């Protein structure tokens, strides 16, 4: 009897120890992340002022802003998304609609998942070999292509998943009134899956807007204002990288402020994207 | 009546034309989607081929010794990848050792212990954190974590393990703040959200009836987790860990800030070191000479091969658990 009770006691003790550890793990994880966001807000907010958005990146030891870097980031992100999204949506469409049970789809899904988590610096090297070396110079367009390659796997994945969720009865109804397959896809399947596909695109924007590694040796950086796509262009992440590792106080402050701008942008995009699909699931 | 009969061929004709036009546009659209799908394959193939072509000069010059040589000297143009490979593997391994218990602990907390109203917010916070760009972790590591480690933690550890053989070389000074251990800590916090969210997802695939029957015979929560949930989801957890490992191996910016970029192999975890990705990020634009550039691309090729294998294994494992829940 007493052994049974003590066994019960020891099991209960073990349980509470392990569960306490799990709560502690969650506590540590959340506290660690709170520390990062806290430091970011604390150091970043003190540098936020109008000059950040209206002035160019300064020479060492001078005051200035991040305007050319912000402009470069927005430009290259837009081009990257505009180039990458159609390819991603079309590939996802093939996988979910035309070739749902084909061997090609299985292979593409596997390769796409690997591209999705491949190190982005590898993509940077690829675009360097593909564009920068043949062209002979760094350029914003090479940076945008590197970003487009990062957009594609995200969009492929979400497009396929979302189209797979569209009930077949909808497609059959479309086919039954005589619509050809591409009209069914365009007017029925895309419409039903629209919010999901848009979520994928927003998530891909969130991903590339903070990417640094693929831009380092494609778009390089630029101290000055440049809207020439065939020349090196500044971007927010690369500027942060350069300024944070510099010994100058003003540059480091701008790096923190830039980091805060990127983080808030990425978080806002992710939350907006998730709220789109969240509403759908609630229905 | 006769007017209708006269009009019929014309109607049939235009109908045939419409059907033909529909068939043509459908074939075009089908072809476009198929081409886009094939482009995804071409991309990965292109990455492999271009890296191989770019690294050919280095590989043919140094041969196999590129993998085994520790020297990295741009002046004499002698390059070996051993130090970056060592740094990459050590930092990723330590990061995984830290992140896996934490991640599984948080997943257990979220699926078994957390009050229901808090589950979605905490789960969402974890997923949002997975999306924070790595440069943010890097800048935090450089300006907040490294000085803290340098002034507080590292001197303490160096003192404690000072007289213990083995451990004193593992934790040998001086405390730089930046180095292998700092990079590992940053990587751990970066891969934590990935491991947590995948582990939580596979925990959710356990059929409730399995857990309920274990609770029914009087098991504690820990016993249910240890004996039912974890064995049932073993492959999925492994897949998540491998996915986290793939991320850690290829992570560039966060590590570049805090690794110290020193091409040497040191037994001390406090010593500055380098990783494959940090070397490429730091030196690529400054590399002069074809052999130097080619050696850096060869480093990229090594990284590509390692991560490709790890990610392929991870996806294979996760596919198996998907197939089981689908059946």
Coordinates of C-alpha atoms in Angstrom, one line a residue:
Chain A
X1 CA 0.0 0.0 0.0
X2 CA 2.7 2.4 1.0
X3 CA 4.8 1.6 -2.1
X4 CA 1.7 2.3 -4.2
X5 CA 1.2 5.6 -2.5
X6 CA 4.9 6.5 -2.8
X7 CA 4.9 5.5 -6.5
X8 CA 1.8 7.7 -7.0
X9 CA 3.6 10.5 -5.2
X10 CA 6.8 10.2 -7.3
X11 CA 4.8 10.1 -10.5
X12 CA 2.9 13.2 -9.4
X13 CA 6.1 14.9 -8.4
X14 CA 7.8 14.0 -11.7
X15 CA 4.8 15.4 -13.6
X16 CA 4.8 18.7 -11.8
X17 CA 8.5 19.1 -12.3
X18 CA 8.3 18.4 -16.0
X19 CA 5.2 20.7 -16.4
X20 CA 7.0 23.4 -14.5
X21 CA 9.9 23.1 -16.9
X22 CA 7.5 23.4 -19.9
X23 CA 6.0 26.6 -18.4
X24 CA 9.6 27.8 -17.8
X25 CA 10.5 27.1 -21.4
X26 CA 7.6 29.1 -22.6
X27 CA 8.5 31.9 -20.2
X28 CA 12.1 31.9 -21.4
X29 CA 11.1 31.9 -25.0
X30 CA 8.7 34.8 -24.6
X31 CA 11.0 36.8 -22.3
X32 CA 13.9 36.4 -24.8
X33 CA 11.7 37.7 -27.6
X34 CA 10.3 40.5 -25.5
X35 CA 13.9 41.5 -24.7
X36 CA 14.7 41.8 -28.4
X37 CA 11.6 43.8 -29.3
X38 CA 12.1 45.9 -26.2
X39 CA 15.6 46.8 -27.1
X40 CA 14.5 47.5 -30.7
X41 CA 11.8 49.9 -29.6
X42 CA 14.0 51.6 -27.0
X43 CA 16.9 52.2 -29.3
X44 CA 15.0 52.7 -32.5
X45 CA 12.3 55.1 -31.4
X46 CA 14.7 57.6 -30.0
X47 CA 16.0 58.1 -33.6
X48 CA 12.7 58.5 -35.3
X49 CA 12.2 61.9 -36.7
X50 CA 11.2 63.5 -40.0
X51 CA 14.8 63.6 -41.3
X52 CA 14.8 59.8 -41.4
X53 CA 12.2 59.9 -44.1
X54 CA 13.3 63.0 -46.0
X55 CA 17.1 63.0 -46.0
X56 CA 19.7 60.8 -47.7
X57 CA 22.1 58.5 -45.9
X58 CA 24.8 60.7 -44.5
X59 CA 28.6 60.4 -44.8
X60 CA 30.3 59.2 -41.6
X61 CA 29.9 61.4 -38.6
X62 CA 27.1 63.5 -40.1
X63 CA 23.4 63.6 -39.5
X64 CA 21.0 62.4 -42.2
X65 CA 18.2 60.0 -43.0
X66 CA 17.4 56.8 -44.8
X67 CA 15.3 58.1 -47.7
X68 CA 17.4 56.6 -50.5
X69 CA 17.6 53.2 -48.7
X70 CA 13.8 53.2 -48.0
X71 CA 13.2 54.1 -51.7
X72 CA 15.5 51.4 -52.9
X73 CA 14.0 48.7 -50.7
X74 CA 10.5 49.6 -51.8
X75 CA 11.5 49.7 -55.5
X76 CA 13.3 46.3 -55.4
X77 CA 10.5 44.7 -53.3
X78 CA 7.9 45.9 -55.8
X79 CA 9.8 44.6 -58.8
X80 CA 10.6 41.4 -57.0
X81 CA 6.9 40.8 -56.2
X82 CA 5.7 41.8 -59.7
X83 CA 8.1 39.4 -61.3
X84 CA 7.8 36.6 -58.8
X85 CA 4.1 36.5 -58.1
X86 CA 2.7 35.6 -61.6
X87 CA 5.2 32.7 -61.9
X88 CA 4.4 31.5 -58.4
X89 CA 0.6 31.7 -59.0
X90 CA 0.8 29.9 -62.3
X91 CA 3.0 27.2 -60.9
X92 CA 0.7 26.8 -58.0
X93 CA -2.3 26.7 -60.4
X94 CA -0.6 23.8 -62.4
X95 CA 0.0 21.9 -59.2
X96 CA -3.6 22.2 -57.9
X97 CA -5.6 22.3 -61.1
X98 CA -4.1 20.7 -64.2
X99 CA -1.6 18.4 -62.7
X100 CA -3.0 17.6 -59.3
X101 CA -2.1 13.9 -59.6
X102 CA 0.8 14.1 -61.9
X103 CA 4.3 13.0 -61.1
X104 CA 5.6 16.5 -62.0
X105 CA 3.5 18.1 -59.2
X106 CA 5.1 15.8 -56.6
X107 CA 8.6 16.6 -57.7
X108 CA 7.9 20.4 -58.0
X109 CA 6.3 20.4 -54.5
X110 CA 9.4 18.7 -53.0
X111 CA 11.8 21.0 -54.8
X112 CA 9.7 24.1 -54.0
X113 CA 9.8 23.2 -50.3
X114 CA 13.5 23.0 -50.4
X115 CA 13.8 26.4 -52.2
X116 CA 11.5 27.8 -49.5
X117 CA 14.0 27.1 -46.8
X118 CA 17.2 27.3 -48.9
X119 CA 19.7 29.8 -47.5
X120 CA 19.1 33.2 -49.1
X121 CA 22.8 33.9 -49.5
X122 CA 22.9 31.0 -51.9
X123 CA 20.3 32.7 -54.0
X124 CA 22.5 35.9 -53.9
X125 CA 25.5 33.9 -55.2
X126 CA 23.3 32.4 -58.0
X127 CA 22.1 35.8 -59.2
X128 CA 25.6 37.1 -59.0
X129 CA 26.8 34.3 -61.3
X130 CA 23.6 34.7 -63.5
X131 CA 23.4 38.5 -63.9
X132 CA 26.1 40.5 -62.2
X133 CA 29.1 38.7 -63.7
X134 CA 27.8 38.7 -67.3
X135 CA 26.7 42.3 -67.0
X136 CA 30.0 43.3 -65.4
X137 CA 28.5 45.5 -62.6
X138 CA 26.1 45.4 -59.6
X139 CA 22.6 46.6 -60.3
X140 CA 19.2 47.1 -58.7
X141 CA 17.6 44.8 -61.2
X142 CA 19.8 41.9 -60.1
X143 CA 18.8 42.6 -56.6
X144 CA 15.1 42.6 -57.6
X145 CA 15.6 39.3 -59.4
X146 CA 17.2 37.7 -56.3
X147 CA 14.1 38.9 -54.3
X148 CA 11.8 37.5 -57.0
X149 CA 13.4 34.1 -56.7
X150 CA 12.6 34.2 -52.9
X151 CA 9.0 35.2 -53.6
X152 CA 8.3 32.3 -55.9
X153 CA 8.4 29.4 -53.5
X154 CA 6.2 31.2 -50.9
X155 CA 3.5 32.1 -53.5
X156 CA 3.6 28.6 -55.1
X157 CA 3.1 27.0 -51.7
X158 CA 0.2 29.1 -50.6
X159 CA -1.5 29.2 -54.0
X160 CA -1.4 25.4 -54.3
X161 CA -2.7 24.9 -50.7
X162 CA -5.5 27.5 -51.2
X163 CA -6.7 26.1 -54.5
X164 CA -6.7 22.6 -53.1
X165 CA -9.2 23.9 -50.5
X166 CA -11.7 25.0 -53.2
X167 CA -14.5 22.4 -53.2
X168 CA -14.7 20.4 -56.4
X169 CA -18.5 20.9 -56.6
X170 CA -17.8 24.6 -57.6
X171 CA -15.5 23.5 -60.4
X172 CA -18.0 20.9 -61.6
X173 CA -20.8 23.5 -61.6
X174 CA -18.7 25.8 -63.8
X175 CA -17.8 22.9 -66.2
X176 CA -21.5 21.9 -66.3
X177 CA -22.6 25.2 -67.8
X178 CA -20.0 24.7 -70.5
X179 CA -17.1 26.9 -69.3
X180 CA -13.7 25.7 -70.5
X181 CA -11.2 24.8 -67.8
X182 CA -9.2 28.0 -67.8
X183 CA -12.4 30.0 -67.4
X184 CA -13.4 27.8 -64.5
X185 CA -10.0 28.4 -62.9
X186 CA -10.0 32.1 -63.5
X187 CA -13.6 32.9 -62.6
X188 CA -14.4 30.2 -60.0
X189 CA -11.3 28.7 -58.4
X190 CA -9.3 32.0 -58.2
X191 CA -12.2 33.9 -56.8
X192 CA -12.9 31.3 -54.1
X193 CA -9.2 31.2 -53.2
X194 CA -8.5 34.9 -53.6
X195 CA -7.9 35.8 -49.9
X196 CA -5.6 32.9 -49.4
X197 CA -3.5 33.7 -52.5
X198 CA -3.3 37.4 -51.4
X199 CA -2.1 36.2 -48.0
X200 CA 0.7 34.3 -49.7
X201 CA 1.7 37.3 -51.6
X202 CA 1.7 39.5 -48.5
X203 CA 3.7 36.9 -46.6
X204 CA 6.3 36.9 -49.4
X205 CA 6.5 40.7 -49.2
X206 CA 7.1 40.4 -45.5
X207 CA 9.8 37.9 -46.1
X208 CA 11.8 39.8 -48.8
X209 CA 11.5 43.2 -47.2
X210 CA 14.0 42.2 -44.5
X211 CA 16.3 40.1 -46.7
X212 CA 19.9 41.3 -46.6
X213 CA 22.1 38.4 -47.8
X214 CA 20.8 38.2 -51.4
X215 CA 21.2 41.9 -51.9
X216 CA 24.8 42.2 -50.6
X217 CA 26.4 41.3 -53.9
X218 CA 23.6 41.9 -56.4
X219 CA 22.2 45.4 -55.7
X220 CA 25.2 46.2 -53.5
X221 CA 24.6 49.6 -51.8
X222 CA 24.6 53.2 -52.8
X223 CA 25.4 56.2 -50.6
X224 CA 23.4 58.5 -52.9
X225 CA 20.0 58.8 -54.4
X226 CA 19.6 56.6 -57.4
X227 CA 16.6 55.5 -59.3
X228 CA 18.6 53.9 -62.1
X229 CA 17.7 50.2 -62.1
X230 CA 20.9 49.4 -64.0
X231 CA 23.1 50.8 -61.2
X232 CA 23.8 49.8 -57.6
X233 CA 21.0 50.8 -55.3
X234 CA 20.7 51.3 -51.6
X235 CA 18.4 49.2 -49.5
X236 CA 17.3 49.4 -45.9
X237 CA 18.7 46.0 -44.8
X238 CA 22.1 46.4 -46.4
X239 CA 22.3 50.0 -45.1
X240 CA 21.6 48.7 -41.6
X241 CA 24.3 46.1 -42.0
X242 CA 26.8 48.6 -43.1
X243 CA 25.9 51.3 -40.5
X244 CA 25.6 48.9 -37.5
X245 CA 29.1 47.5 -38.0
X246 CA 30.5 51.0 -38.4
X247 CA 32.2 52.9 -35.5
X248 CA 30.2 56.0 -36.0
X249 CA 27.5 56.9 -33.5
X250 CA 25.1 58.6 -36.0
X251 CA 25.3 55.6 -38.3
X252 CA 24.6 53.1 -35.5
X253 CA 21.5 55.2 -34.5
X254 CA 20.2 55.2 -38.0
X255 CA 20.8 51.4 -38.1
X256 CA 18.6 50.9 -35.1
X257 CA 15.9 53.2 -36.5
X258 CA 16.0 51.3 -39.8
X259 CA 15.7 48.0 -38.0
X260 CA 12.7 49.3 -36.2
X261 CA 11.1 50.4 -39.5
X262 CA 11.7 47.0 -41.1
X263 CA 10.4 45.1 -38.1
X264 CA 7.2 47.1 -37.8
X265 CA 6.6 46.8 -41.6
X266 CA 7.1 43.0 -41.5
X267 CA 4.9 42.5 -38.4
X268 CA 2.1 44.7 -39.8
X269 CA 2.2 42.8 -43.1
X270 CA 2.2 39.4 -41.4
X271 CA -0.7 40.4 -39.1
X272 CA -2.7 41.8 -42.0
X273 CA -2.0 38.7 -44.0
X274 CA -3.1 36.4 -41.2
X275 CA -6.2 38.4 -40.5
X276 CA -7.3 37.8 -44.1
X277 CA -7.2 34.0 -43.8
X278 CA -8.3 34.1 -40.2
X279 CA -11.7 35.6 -41.2
X280 CA -12.1 32.9 -43.9
X281 CA -11.6 30.1 -41.4
X282 CA -14.2 31.6 -39.0
X283 CA -16.9 31.5 -41.6
Chain B
X1 CA -39.1 27.2 -89.7
X2 CA -37.2 27.3 -92.9
X3 CA -35.5 30.5 -91.8
X4 CA -34.2 28.7 -88.6
X5 CA -33.0 25.7 -90.7
X6 CA -31.1 28.1 -93.0
X7 CA -29.5 29.8 -90.0
X8 CA -28.4 26.5 -88.3
X9 CA -25.2 25.9 -90.2
X10 CA -24.0 29.4 -89.4
X11 CA -24.8 28.9 -85.7
X12 CA -23.0 25.5 -85.7
X13 CA -20.1 27.2 -87.5
X14 CA -19.7 29.9 -84.9
X15 CA -20.2 27.4 -82.1
X16 CA -17.4 25.3 -83.5
X17 CA -15.2 28.3 -83.8
X18 CA -16.0 29.2 -80.1
X19 CA -15.1 25.7 -79.0
X20 CA -11.9 25.8 -81.0
X21 CA -11.0 29.1 -79.5
X22 CA -11.8 27.8 -76.0
X23 CA -9.6 24.7 -76.6
X24 CA -6.8 26.9 -77.9
X25 CA -6.8 29.3 -75.0
X26 CA -7.1 26.5 -72.5
X27 CA -4.1 24.8 -74.1
X28 CA -2.2 28.1 -73.9
X29 CA -3.1 28.5 -70.2
X30 CA -2.3 24.9 -69.4
X31 CA 1.1 25.3 -71.1
X32 CA 1.8 28.5 -69.2
X33 CA 1.1 27.0 -65.8
X34 CA 3.1 23.9 -66.7
X35 CA 6.0 26.1 -67.8
X36 CA 5.9 28.0 -64.5
X37 CA 6.0 24.7 -62.5
X38 CA 8.9 23.5 -64.5
X39 CA 10.6 26.9 -64.0
X40 CA 10.7 26.1 -60.2
X41 CA 12.7 22.9 -61.0
X42 CA 14.9 24.9 -63.4
X43 CA 15.6 27.4 -60.7
X44 CA 17.0 24.9 -58.3
X45 CA 18.9 23.2 -61.1
X46 CA 20.3 26.6 -62.2
X47 CA 21.5 27.3 -58.6
X48 CA 23.3 24.0 -58.5
X49 CA 24.9 24.4 -62.0
X50 CA 25.9 28.1 -61.5
X51 CA 27.5 27.4 -58.1
X52 CA 29.4 24.4 -59.6
X53 CA 30.6 26.4 -62.5
X54 CA 31.6 29.4 -60.3
X55 CA 33.5 27.2 -57.9
X56 CA 35.2 25.1 -60.6
X57 CA 38.4 27.1 -60.6
X58 CA 38.9 26.8 -56.8
X59 CA 38.0 23.1 -56.8
X60 CA 40.3 22.3 -59.6
X61 CA 43.2 24.3 -58.1
X62 CA 42.9 22.9 -54.5
X63 CA 41.1 19.6 -55.2
X64 CA 40.1 17.7 -52.1
X65 CA 42.4 19.7 -49.8
X66 CA 39.9 22.6 -50.1
X67 CA 37.8 20.6 -47.6
X68 CA 40.6 19.7 -45.3
X69 CA 42.8 22.8 -45.2
X70 CA 42.4 25.3 -42.5
X71 CA 44.4 28.1 -44.1
X72 CA 42.5 31.1 -45.6
X73 CA 45.0 33.5 -47.0
X74 CA 44.0 36.0 -49.7
X75 CA 47.6 37.2 -50.0
X76 CA 49.2 33.9 -50.9
X77 CA 45.9 32.7 -52.5
X78 CA 45.7 29.6 -50.4
X79 CA 42.2 28.8 -49.5
X80 CA 40.7 26.0 -47.4
X81 CA 37.2 25.6 -46.1
X82 CA 37.8 23.7 -42.9
X83 CA 37.5 26.6 -40.5
X84 CA 34.1 27.9 -41.9
X85 CA 32.7 24.4 -42.1
X86 CA 33.8 23.8 -38.5
X87 CA 32.2 27.1 -37.4
X88 CA 29.0 26.4 -39.3
X89 CA 28.5 22.9 -37.8
X90 CA 29.5 23.9 -34.2
X91 CA 27.2 26.9 -34.0
X92 CA 24.3 25.1 -35.6
X93 CA 24.7 22.0 -33.4
X94 CA 24.8 24.1 -30.2
X95 CA 21.8 26.2 -31.4
X96 CA 19.8 23.0 -32.0
X97 CA 20.8 21.6 -28.6
X98 CA 19.4 24.7 -26.9
X99 CA 16.4 25.2 -29.2
X100 CA 15.0 21.7 -29.3
X101 CA 14.3 21.2 -25.6
X102 CA 12.9 24.8 -25.3
X103 CA 10.8 24.3 -28.5
X104 CA 9.3 21.0 -27.4
X105 CA 8.7 22.4 -23.9
X106 CA 6.8 25.4 -25.4
X107 CA 4.9 23.1 -27.7
X108 CA 3.8 20.9 -24.7
X109 CA 2.9 24.1 -22.9
X110 CA 0.8 25.3 -25.8
X111 CA -1.0 22.0 -26.4
X112 CA -1.5 20.7 -22.9
X113 CA -1.1 23.4 -20.3
X114 CA -1.9 26.8 -21.7
X115 CA -5.4 28.2 -20.9
X116 CA -7.5 28.1 -24.0
X117 CA -7.9 31.9 -24.6
X118 CA -4.1 32.3 -24.5
X119 CA -3.4 29.6 -27.0
X120 CA -4.1 31.4 -30.2
X121 CA -2.3 34.7 -29.2
X122 CA 0.8 32.9 -28.0
X123 CA 0.8 30.5 -31.0
X124 CA 0.5 33.5 -33.3
X125 CA 3.2 35.4 -31.5
X126 CA 5.5 32.4 -32.1
X127 CA 4.7 32.4 -35.8
X128 CA 5.1 36.1 -36.1
X129 CA 8.6 35.9 -34.6
X130 CA 9.6 33.4 -37.2
X131 CA 9.0 36.2 -39.7
X132 CA 11.3 38.8 -38.1
X133 CA 14.3 39.4 -40.4
X134 CA 17.5 37.9 -39.3
X135 CA 19.3 41.2 -39.5
X136 CA 17.2 42.3 -36.5
X137 CA 18.6 39.4 -34.4
X138 CA 22.0 40.3 -35.6
X139 CA 21.9 43.9 -34.5
X140 CA 20.5 42.9 -31.2
X141 CA 23.2 40.3 -30.7
X142 CA 25.9 42.8 -31.5
X143 CA 24.7 45.7 -29.4
X144 CA 22.9 44.0 -26.5
X145 CA 23.8 40.4 -26.1
X146 CA 27.5 40.5 -26.9
X147 CA 28.4 43.3 -24.4
X148 CA 26.2 41.6 -21.7
X149 CA 28.0 38.3 -22.3
X150 CA 31.4 40.0 -22.4
X151 CA 31.0 41.9 -19.1
X152 CA 28.9 39.5 -17.1
X153 CA 28.5 35.9 -18.2
X154 CA 31.8 35.0 -19.8
X155 CA 34.2 36.2 -17.0
X156 CA 32.0 34.3 -14.6
X157 CA 32.1 31.1 -16.6
X158 CA 35.8 31.4 -17.3
X159 CA 36.4 31.8 -13.5
X160 CA 34.2 28.8 -12.6
X161 CA 35.8 26.4 -15.1
X162 CA 39.3 27.8 -14.7
X163 CA 40.7 24.8 -12.9
X164 CA 38.8 22.0 -14.5
X165 CA 40.7 20.2 -17.2
X166 CA 38.8 19.9 -20.5
X167 CA 36.2 22.5 -19.6
X168 CA 38.8 25.2 -19.1
X169 CA 39.9 24.9 -22.7
X170 CA 36.2 24.8 -23.9
X171 CA 35.6 28.0 -22.0
X172 CA 38.9 29.7 -22.3
X173 CA 39.2 33.5 -22.3
X174 CA 39.6 36.3 -23.0
X175 CA 35.9 37.2 -23.1
X176 CA 35.4 38.9 -26.5
X177 CA 31.6 38.9 -26.3
X178 CA 31.4 37.9 -29.9
X179 CA 32.3 34.4 -31.0
X180 CA 31.0 30.8 -31.4
X181 CA 28.8 30.8 -28.3
X182 CA 27.1 34.2 -28.9
X183 CA 26.3 33.1 -32.5
X184 CA 24.9 29.8 -31.2
X185 CA 22.6 31.7 -28.8
X186 CA 21.4 34.0 -31.5
X187 CA 20.8 31.1 -33.9
X188 CA 18.9 29.2 -31.1
X189 CA 16.5 32.1 -30.6
X190 CA 16.0 32.3 -34.4
X191 CA 15.2 28.7 -35.0
X192 CA 13.1 28.4 -31.9
X193 CA 9.9 29.6 -33.5
X194 CA 10.3 27.2 -36.4
X195 CA 10.8 24.2 -34.2
X196 CA 8.0 25.3 -31.8
X197 CA 5.4 25.8 -34.5
X198 CA 6.2 22.5 -36.3
X199 CA 6.2 20.5 -33.1
X200 CA 2.9 22.1 -32.0
X201 CA 1.4 21.3 -35.4
X202 CA 2.5 17.6 -35.3
X203 CA 1.3 17.4 -31.6
X204 CA -2.1 18.5 -32.9
X205 CA -2.2 15.5 -35.2
X206 CA -2.3 13.0 -32.3
X207 CA -5.8 11.5 -32.3
X208 CA -7.6 12.7 -29.1
X209 CA -8.8 9.1 -28.4
X210 CA -5.1 8.0 -27.9
X211 CA -4.5 10.7 -25.3
X212 CA -7.9 10.2 -23.7
X213 CA -7.3 6.4 -23.3
X214 CA -3.9 7.1 -21.6
X215 CA -5.5 9.7 -19.3
X216 CA -8.3 7.1 -18.7
X217 CA -6.0 4.6 -17.2
X218 CA -4.6 7.2 -14.9
X219 CA -1.5 8.6 -16.6
X220 CA -0.2 12.0 -15.7
X221 CA 0.1 14.7 -18.3
X222 CA 3.9 14.1 -18.5
X223 CA 3.4 10.4 -19.0
X224 CA 0.8 11.0 -21.7
X225 CA 3.3 13.3 -23.5
X226 CA 6.3 11.1 -23.0
X227 CA 4.7 7.7 -23.8
X228 CA 2.0 8.6 -26.3
X229 CA 2.3 12.0 -27.9
X230 CA 6.1 12.1 -28.5
X231 CA 6.4 8.5 -29.8
X232 CA 3.4 9.1 -32.1
X233 CA 4.9 12.3 -33.5
X234 CA 8.6 11.3 -33.4
X235 CA 9.1 11.5 -37.2
X236 CA 7.4 14.9 -37.4
X237 CA 9.5 16.3 -34.5
X238 CA 12.6 15.0 -36.2
X239 CA 11.5 16.7 -39.5
X240 CA 11.0 20.0 -37.6
X241 CA 14.4 19.7 -36.0
X242 CA 16.0 19.1 -39.3
X243 CA 14.2 22.0 -40.8
X244 CA 15.5 24.2 -37.9
X245 CA 18.9 22.8 -38.5
X246 CA 18.7 23.7 -42.2
X247 CA 17.8 27.2 -41.3
X248 CA 20.6 27.5 -38.7
X249 CA 23.3 26.2 -41.2
X250 CA 22.4 28.7 -43.8
X251 CA 21.6 31.7 -41.6
X252 CA 23.7 34.6 -42.6
X253 CA 23.1 38.0 -41.3
X254 CA 22.5 37.2 -37.6
X255 CA 25.7 35.2 -37.4
X256 CA 27.8 37.7 -39.5
X257 CA 27.3 40.3 -36.8
X258 CA 28.4 38.3 -33.9
X259 CA 30.8 35.6 -35.1
X260 CA 33.9 37.7 -35.3
X261 CA 35.0 36.5 -38.7
X262 CA 38.3 34.8 -37.7
X263 CA 39.5 32.0 -39.9
X264 CA 40.7 29.6 -37.3
X265 CA 39.6 26.6 -35.4
X266 CA 39.6 27.1 -31.7
X267 CA 38.5 24.8 -29.0
X268 CA 37.2 27.7 -26.9
X269 CA 33.5 28.5 -27.4
X270 CA 34.3 32.1 -26.5
X271 CA 36.8 32.5 -29.4
X272 CA 35.9 34.4 -32.6
X273 CA 35.3 32.1 -35.5
X274 CA 33.6 32.2 -38.8
X275 CA 30.9 30.3 -40.7
X276 CA 30.4 29.6 -44.4
X277 CA 27.7 32.1 -44.8
X278 CA 29.4 34.8 -42.7
X279 CA 32.6 34.4 -44.7
X280 CA 30.7 34.9 -48.0
X281 CA 28.8 37.9 -46.7
X282 CA 31.9 39.6 -45.3
X283 CA 34.4 39.0 -48.0
X284 CA 32.5 38.5 -51.3
X285 CA 32.4 42.1 -52.4
X286 CA 35.9 42.8 -51.3
X287 CA 37.4 39.7 -52.9
X288 CA 40.0 40.5 -55.5
X289 CA 41.2 37.9 -58.0
X290 CA 39.2 35.2 -59.6
X291 CA 40.6 32.4 -57.4
X292 CA 39.4 34.3 -54.2
X293 CA 35.9 34.8 -55.6
X294 CA 35.8 31.2 -56.9
X295 CA 36.8 29.9 -53.4
X296 CA 34.0 31.9 -51.9
X297 CA 31.5 30.4 -54.4
X298 CA 32.9 27.0 -53.6
X299 CA 32.0 27.7 -49.9
X300 CA 28.5 28.5 -51.2
X301 CA 28.4 25.2 -53.0
X302 CA 29.4 23.3 -49.9
X303 CA 26.7 25.1 -47.9
X304 CA 24.2 24.4 -50.7
X305 CA 25.0 20.6 -50.7
X306 CA 24.8 20.4 -46.9
X307 CA 21.5 22.3 -46.5
X308 CA 20.0 20.5 -49.5
X309 CA 20.6 17.1 -47.9
X310 CA 19.3 18.2 -44.5
X311 CA 16.2 19.9 -45.9
X312 CA 15.5 16.9 -48.2
X313 CA 15.6 14.6 -45.2
X314 CA 13.4 17.0 -43.2
X315 CA 10.8 17.3 -45.9
X316 CA 10.8 13.5 -46.4
X317 CA 10.1 13.0 -42.7
X318 CA 7.3 15.7 -42.7
X319 CA 5.8 14.2 -45.8
X320 CA 5.6 10.8 -44.1
X321 CA 3.6 12.2 -41.1
X322 CA 1.4 14.1 -43.6
X323 CA 0.7 10.9 -45.4
X324 CA -0.3 9.2 -42.1
X325 CA -2.7 11.9 -41.1
X326 CA -4.2 12.0 -44.6
X327 CA -4.9 8.2 -44.5

